[in-house]
């Protein structure tokens, strides 16, 4: 919605901020830079938190509690904002979209971030990223040549519709 392409979405770049109406204990805080549509940046402090009830059950994490961090590889989708050279591969291989990993796309679009969100969802469902080689190069080769194992194959309790959404991303 802000016209920013992150290009390095991964679990480590998603922080969980505390909800003001609950009694949560901060585990860590991080200062993050957020680029606005007009190219300015604003600093936000987000705390990674966990909340437990008296019975020990963990409270739910609501979408408004999530904060995306580390905009070091981000660029504006529109306009003349080329942070990196054309064809340069940037990002984290296990969460990188095939078009991003190939380096063949001059101007990647929102699809690269949607793919990364799907890879994060895949890991949440299965406990592992969709592709994981011995190193970054092997991971990229798997990403470019193989299809991911369907989440239900690794975790049969995953609902069929959720698997469809995950694999579509």
PDB file of C-alpha atoms in Angstrom:
ATOM      1  CA  UNK A   1       0.000   0.000   0.000  1.00  0.00           C
ATOM      2  CA  UNK A   2       3.014   2.306   0.508  1.00  0.00           C
ATOM      3  CA  UNK A   3       4.614   1.446  -2.850  1.00  0.00           C
ATOM      4  CA  UNK A   4       7.617  -0.240  -1.219  1.00  0.00           C
ATOM      5  CA  UNK A   5       9.078  -3.596  -2.239  1.00  0.00           C
ATOM      6  CA  UNK A   6      10.879  -5.180   0.732  1.00  0.00           C
ATOM      7  CA  UNK A   7      12.821  -7.891  -1.175  1.00  0.00           C
ATOM      8  CA  UNK A   8      14.061  -9.683   1.971  1.00  0.00           C
ATOM      9  CA  UNK A   9      11.018 -10.836   3.920  1.00  0.00           C
ATOM     10  CA  UNK A  10      11.903 -13.715   6.246  1.00  0.00           C
ATOM     11  CA  UNK A  11      10.940 -14.738   9.788  1.00  0.00           C
ATOM     12  CA  UNK A  12      13.840 -12.761  11.294  1.00  0.00           C
ATOM     13  CA  UNK A  13      12.477  -9.564   9.718  1.00  0.00           C
ATOM     14  CA  UNK A  14       8.999  -9.878  11.236  1.00  0.00           C
ATOM     15  CA  UNK A  15       8.750  -8.624  14.798  1.00  0.00           C
ATOM     16  CA  UNK A  16       5.863  -9.065  17.199  1.00  0.00           C
ATOM     17  CA  UNK A  17       4.901  -5.853  19.012  1.00  0.00           C
ATOM     18  CA  UNK A  18       3.197  -5.897  22.387  1.00  0.00           C
ATOM     19  CA  UNK A  19      -0.490  -5.181  22.643  1.00  0.00           C
ATOM     20  CA  UNK A  20      -1.220  -2.229  24.978  1.00  0.00           C
ATOM     21  CA  UNK A  21      -4.269  -3.934  26.507  1.00  0.00           C
ATOM     22  CA  UNK A  22      -2.446  -7.102  27.598  1.00  0.00           C
ATOM     23  CA  UNK A  23       0.220  -7.692  30.191  1.00  0.00           C
ATOM     24  CA  UNK A  24       3.113  -8.876  28.069  1.00  0.00           C
ATOM     25  CA  UNK A  25       6.762  -9.191  28.856  1.00  0.00           C
ATOM     26  CA  UNK A  26       9.114  -7.800  26.206  1.00  0.00           C
ATOM     27  CA  UNK A  27      11.749 -10.290  25.109  1.00  0.00           C
ATOM     28  CA  UNK A  28      13.661  -7.899  22.882  1.00  0.00           C
ATOM     29  CA  UNK A  29      13.249  -4.495  21.299  1.00  0.00           C
ATOM     30  CA  UNK A  30      14.442  -3.323  17.936  1.00  0.00           C
ATOM     31  CA  UNK A  31      14.519   0.050  16.251  1.00  0.00           C
ATOM     32  CA  UNK A  32      13.332  -0.240  12.649  1.00  0.00           C
ATOM     33  CA  UNK A  33      13.354   2.088   9.668  1.00  0.00           C
ATOM     34  CA  UNK A  34      10.170   2.342   7.603  1.00  0.00           C
ATOM     35  CA  UNK A  35      10.170   3.996   4.192  1.00  0.00           C
ATOM     36  CA  UNK A  36       7.037   5.944   3.366  1.00  0.00           C
ATOM     37  CA  UNK A  37       5.566   6.351  -0.111  1.00  0.00           C
ATOM     38  CA  UNK A  38       7.251   9.735  -0.534  1.00  0.00           C
ATOM     39  CA  UNK A  39      10.702   8.206   0.089  1.00  0.00           C
ATOM     40  CA  UNK A  40      11.071   9.545   3.638  1.00  0.00           C
ATOM     41  CA  UNK A  41      11.869   7.172   6.465  1.00  0.00           C
ATOM     42  CA  UNK A  42      10.504   6.974   9.954  1.00  0.00           C
ATOM     43  CA  UNK A  43      11.914   5.076  12.895  1.00  0.00           C
ATOM     44  CA  UNK A  44       9.717   2.711  14.833  1.00  0.00           C
ATOM     45  CA  UNK A  45      10.552   0.723  17.929  1.00  0.00           C
ATOM     46  CA  UNK A  46       8.965  -2.698  18.033  1.00  0.00           C
ATOM     47  CA  UNK A  47       9.205  -5.153  20.898  1.00  0.00           C
ATOM     48  CA  UNK A  48       9.156  -8.868  20.345  1.00  0.00           C
ATOM     49  CA  UNK A  49       6.859 -10.170  23.038  1.00  0.00           C
ATOM     50  CA  UNK A  50       5.187 -13.280  24.325  1.00  0.00           C
ATOM     51  CA  UNK A  51       2.165 -13.301  26.567  1.00  0.00           C
ATOM     52  CA  UNK A  52       1.043 -16.206  28.712  1.00  0.00           C
ATOM     53  CA  UNK A  53      -2.067 -16.716  30.785  1.00  0.00           C
ATOM     54  CA  UNK A  54      -2.127 -17.985  34.353  1.00  0.00           C
ATOM     55  CA  UNK A  55      -2.639 -21.505  32.966  1.00  0.00           C
ATOM     56  CA  UNK A  56       0.480 -21.124  30.847  1.00  0.00           C
ATOM     57  CA  UNK A  57      -1.251 -20.949  27.458  1.00  0.00           C
ATOM     58  CA  UNK A  58       0.183 -18.462  24.968  1.00  0.00           C
ATOM     59  CA  UNK A  59      -2.141 -15.653  23.833  1.00  0.00           C
ATOM     60  CA  UNK A  60      -2.849 -15.150  20.140  1.00  0.00           C
ATOM     61  CA  UNK A  61      -0.704 -12.877  18.013  1.00  0.00           C
ATOM     62  CA  UNK A  62      -2.952 -10.465  16.142  1.00  0.00           C
ATOM     63  CA  UNK A  63      -2.053  -9.069  12.693  1.00  0.00           C
ATOM     64  CA  UNK A  64      -1.831  -5.522  14.049  1.00  0.00           C
ATOM     65  CA  UNK A  65       0.929  -6.731  16.386  1.00  0.00           C
ATOM     66  CA  UNK A  66       3.242  -7.674  13.501  1.00  0.00           C
ATOM     67  CA  UNK A  67       5.927  -5.255  12.332  1.00  0.00           C
ATOM     68  CA  UNK A  68       8.140  -5.708   9.295  1.00  0.00           C
ATOM     69  CA  UNK A  69      11.753  -4.681   9.896  1.00  0.00           C
ATOM     70  CA  UNK A  70      15.075  -4.395   8.034  1.00  0.00           C
ATOM     71  CA  UNK A  71      14.306  -2.333   4.960  1.00  0.00           C
ATOM     72  CA  UNK A  72      17.959  -2.385   3.856  1.00  0.00           C
ATOM     73  CA  UNK A  73      17.127  -3.987   0.485  1.00  0.00           C
ATOM     74  CA  UNK A  74      13.785  -2.234   0.003  1.00  0.00           C
ATOM     75  CA  UNK A  75      13.037  -0.035  -2.960  1.00  0.00           C
ATOM     76  CA  UNK A  76      10.092   1.909  -4.268  1.00  0.00           C
ATOM     77  CA  UNK A  77       8.001   0.027  -6.812  1.00  0.00           C
ATOM     78  CA  UNK A  78       7.349   3.109  -8.912  1.00  0.00           C
ATOM     79  CA  UNK A  79       9.731   5.801 -10.012  1.00  0.00           C
ATOM     80  CA  UNK A  80      13.466   5.753 -10.568  1.00  0.00           C
ATOM     81  CA  UNK A  81      14.637   4.067  -7.414  1.00  0.00           C
ATOM     82  CA  UNK A  82      17.275   1.473  -8.247  1.00  0.00           C
ATOM     83  CA  UNK A  83      18.986   0.658  -4.974  1.00  0.00           C
ATOM     84  CA  UNK A  84      20.779  -2.282  -6.582  1.00  0.00           C
ATOM     85  CA  UNK A  85      22.104  -2.885 -10.078  1.00  0.00           C
ATOM     86  CA  UNK A  86      19.945  -4.661 -12.647  1.00  0.00           C
ATOM     87  CA  UNK A  87      20.359  -8.419 -12.432  1.00  0.00           C
ATOM     88  CA  UNK A  88      21.965  -8.382  -8.992  1.00  0.00           C
ATOM     89  CA  UNK A  89      20.640 -11.126  -6.724  1.00  0.00           C
ATOM     90  CA  UNK A  90      19.668  -9.764  -3.311  1.00  0.00           C
ATOM     91  CA  UNK A  91      17.810 -11.350  -0.422  1.00  0.00           C
ATOM     92  CA  UNK A  92      17.837 -14.539   1.619  1.00  0.00           C
ATOM     93  CA  UNK A  93      17.844 -17.641  -0.638  1.00  0.00           C
ATOM     94  CA  UNK A  94      15.393 -19.753   1.414  1.00  0.00           C
ATOM     95  CA  UNK A  95      12.701 -17.031   1.114  1.00  0.00           C
ATOM     96  CA  UNK A  96      13.600 -15.586  -2.292  1.00  0.00           C
ATOM     97  CA  UNK A  97      11.177 -15.714  -5.226  1.00  0.00           C
ATOM     98  CA  UNK A  98      12.431 -17.610  -8.301  1.00  0.00           C
ATOM     99  CA  UNK A  99      12.374 -14.465 -10.459  1.00  0.00           C
ATOM    100  CA  UNK A 100      14.420 -12.654  -7.826  1.00  0.00           C
ATOM    101  CA  UNK A 101      16.868 -15.569  -7.438  1.00  0.00           C
ATOM    102  CA  UNK A 102      17.434 -15.864 -11.186  1.00  0.00           C
ATOM    103  CA  UNK A 103      18.571 -12.246 -11.487  1.00  0.00           C
ATOM    104  CA  UNK A 104      16.786 -12.123 -14.841  1.00  0.00           C
ATOM    105  CA  UNK A 105      14.076  -9.646 -13.825  1.00  0.00           C
ATOM    106  CA  UNK A 106      14.966  -5.973 -14.260  1.00  0.00           C
ATOM    107  CA  UNK A 107      12.152  -4.624 -12.074  1.00  0.00           C
ATOM    108  CA  UNK A 108      10.734  -7.167  -9.639  1.00  0.00           C
ATOM    109  CA  UNK A 109       7.211  -6.414  -8.482  1.00  0.00           C
ATOM    110  CA  UNK A 110       5.044  -7.202  -5.461  1.00  0.00           C
ATOM    111  CA  UNK A 111       5.096 -10.884  -6.403  1.00  0.00           C
ATOM    112  CA  UNK A 112       8.559 -11.288  -4.859  1.00  0.00           C
ATOM    113  CA  UNK A 113       7.230 -10.217  -1.452  1.00  0.00           C
ATOM    114  CA  UNK A 114       4.104 -12.378  -1.860  1.00  0.00           C
ATOM    115  CA  UNK A 115       6.344 -15.363  -2.599  1.00  0.00           C
ATOM    116  CA  UNK A 116       8.399 -14.612   0.529  1.00  0.00           C
ATOM    117  CA  UNK A 117       5.251 -14.433   2.670  1.00  0.00           C
ATOM    118  CA  UNK A 118       4.220 -17.803   1.217  1.00  0.00           C
ATOM    119  CA  UNK A 119       7.637 -19.242   2.109  1.00  0.00           C
ATOM    120  CA  UNK A 120       7.235 -17.918   5.668  1.00  0.00           C
ATOM    121  CA  UNK A 121       3.749 -19.484   5.855  1.00  0.00           C
ATOM    122  CA  UNK A 122       5.224 -22.754   4.531  1.00  0.00           C
ATOM    123  CA  UNK A 123       7.773 -22.728   7.343  1.00  0.00           C
ATOM    124  CA  UNK A 124       5.078 -21.966   9.921  1.00  0.00           C
ATOM    125  CA  UNK A 125       3.066 -24.951   8.658  1.00  0.00           C
ATOM    126  CA  UNK A 126       5.901 -27.456   8.233  1.00  0.00           C
ATOM    127  CA  UNK A 127       8.755 -26.305  10.453  1.00  0.00           C
ATOM    128  CA  UNK A 128      11.108 -25.756   7.505  1.00  0.00           C
ATOM    129  CA  UNK A 129      11.405 -23.408   4.508  1.00  0.00           C
ATOM    130  CA  UNK A 130      10.219 -24.747   1.127  1.00  0.00           C
ATOM    131  CA  UNK A 131      13.810 -25.121  -0.140  1.00  0.00           C
ATOM    132  CA  UNK A 132      16.915 -25.558   1.955  1.00  0.00           C
ATOM    133  CA  UNK A 133      20.198 -26.648   0.423  1.00  0.00           C
ATOM    134  CA  UNK A 134      23.596 -27.084   2.048  1.00  0.00           C
ATOM    135  CA  UNK A 135      24.420 -23.478   1.110  1.00  0.00           C
ATOM    136  CA  UNK A 136      22.855 -20.457  -0.589  1.00  0.00           C
ATOM    137  CA  UNK A 137      23.808 -21.569  -4.110  1.00  0.00           C
ATOM    138  CA  UNK A 138      22.290 -25.039  -3.649  1.00  0.00           C
ATOM    139  CA  UNK A 139      19.143 -23.476  -2.173  1.00  0.00           C
ATOM    140  CA  UNK A 140      18.803 -21.195  -5.210  1.00  0.00           C
ATOM    141  CA  UNK A 141      19.315 -24.148  -7.576  1.00  0.00           C
ATOM    142  CA  UNK A 142      16.550 -26.106  -5.793  1.00  0.00           C
ATOM    143  CA  UNK A 143      14.323 -23.039  -5.887  1.00  0.00           C
ATOM    144  CA  UNK A 144      14.822 -22.630  -9.641  1.00  0.00           C
ATOM    145  CA  UNK A 145      14.472 -26.297 -10.622  1.00  0.00           C
ATOM    146  CA  UNK A 146      12.161 -28.053  -8.135  1.00  0.00           C
ATOM    147  CA  UNK A 147       8.629 -27.749  -6.820  1.00  0.00           C
ATOM    148  CA  UNK A 148       8.250 -27.562  -3.032  1.00  0.00           C
ATOM    149  CA  UNK A 149       6.998 -30.616  -1.181  1.00  0.00           C
ATOM    150  CA  UNK A 150       3.294 -29.973  -0.437  1.00  0.00           C
ATOM    151  CA  UNK A 151       2.890 -28.944   3.214  1.00  0.00           C
ATOM    152  CA  UNK A 152       0.332 -31.731   3.850  1.00  0.00           C
ATOM    153  CA  UNK A 153       2.978 -34.300   2.882  1.00  0.00           C
ATOM    154  CA  UNK A 154       5.204 -33.055   5.702  1.00  0.00           C
ATOM    155  CA  UNK A 155       2.386 -32.139   8.107  1.00  0.00           C
ATOM    156  CA  UNK A 156      -0.886 -34.035   7.395  1.00  0.00           C
ATOM    157  CA  UNK A 157      -2.892 -31.824   9.795  1.00  0.00           C
ATOM    158  CA  UNK A 158      -2.510 -28.766   7.531  1.00  0.00           C
ATOM    159  CA  UNK A 159      -5.953 -27.917   6.095  1.00  0.00           C
ATOM    160  CA  UNK A 160      -6.166 -28.511   2.332  1.00  0.00           C
ATOM    161  CA  UNK A 161      -7.318 -24.918   1.617  1.00  0.00           C
ATOM    162  CA  UNK A 162      -4.435 -23.462   3.638  1.00  0.00           C
ATOM    163  CA  UNK A 163      -1.990 -25.635   1.675  1.00  0.00           C
ATOM    164  CA  UNK A 164      -3.507 -24.300  -1.565  1.00  0.00           C
ATOM    165  CA  UNK A 165      -3.061 -20.694  -0.428  1.00  0.00           C
ATOM    166  CA  UNK A 166       0.511 -21.371   0.696  1.00  0.00           C
ATOM    167  CA  UNK A 167       1.517 -23.040  -2.581  1.00  0.00           C
ATOM    168  CA  UNK A 168      -0.226 -20.344  -4.627  1.00  0.00           C
ATOM    169  CA  UNK A 169       1.967 -17.716  -2.907  1.00  0.00           C
TER     170      UNK A 169
END
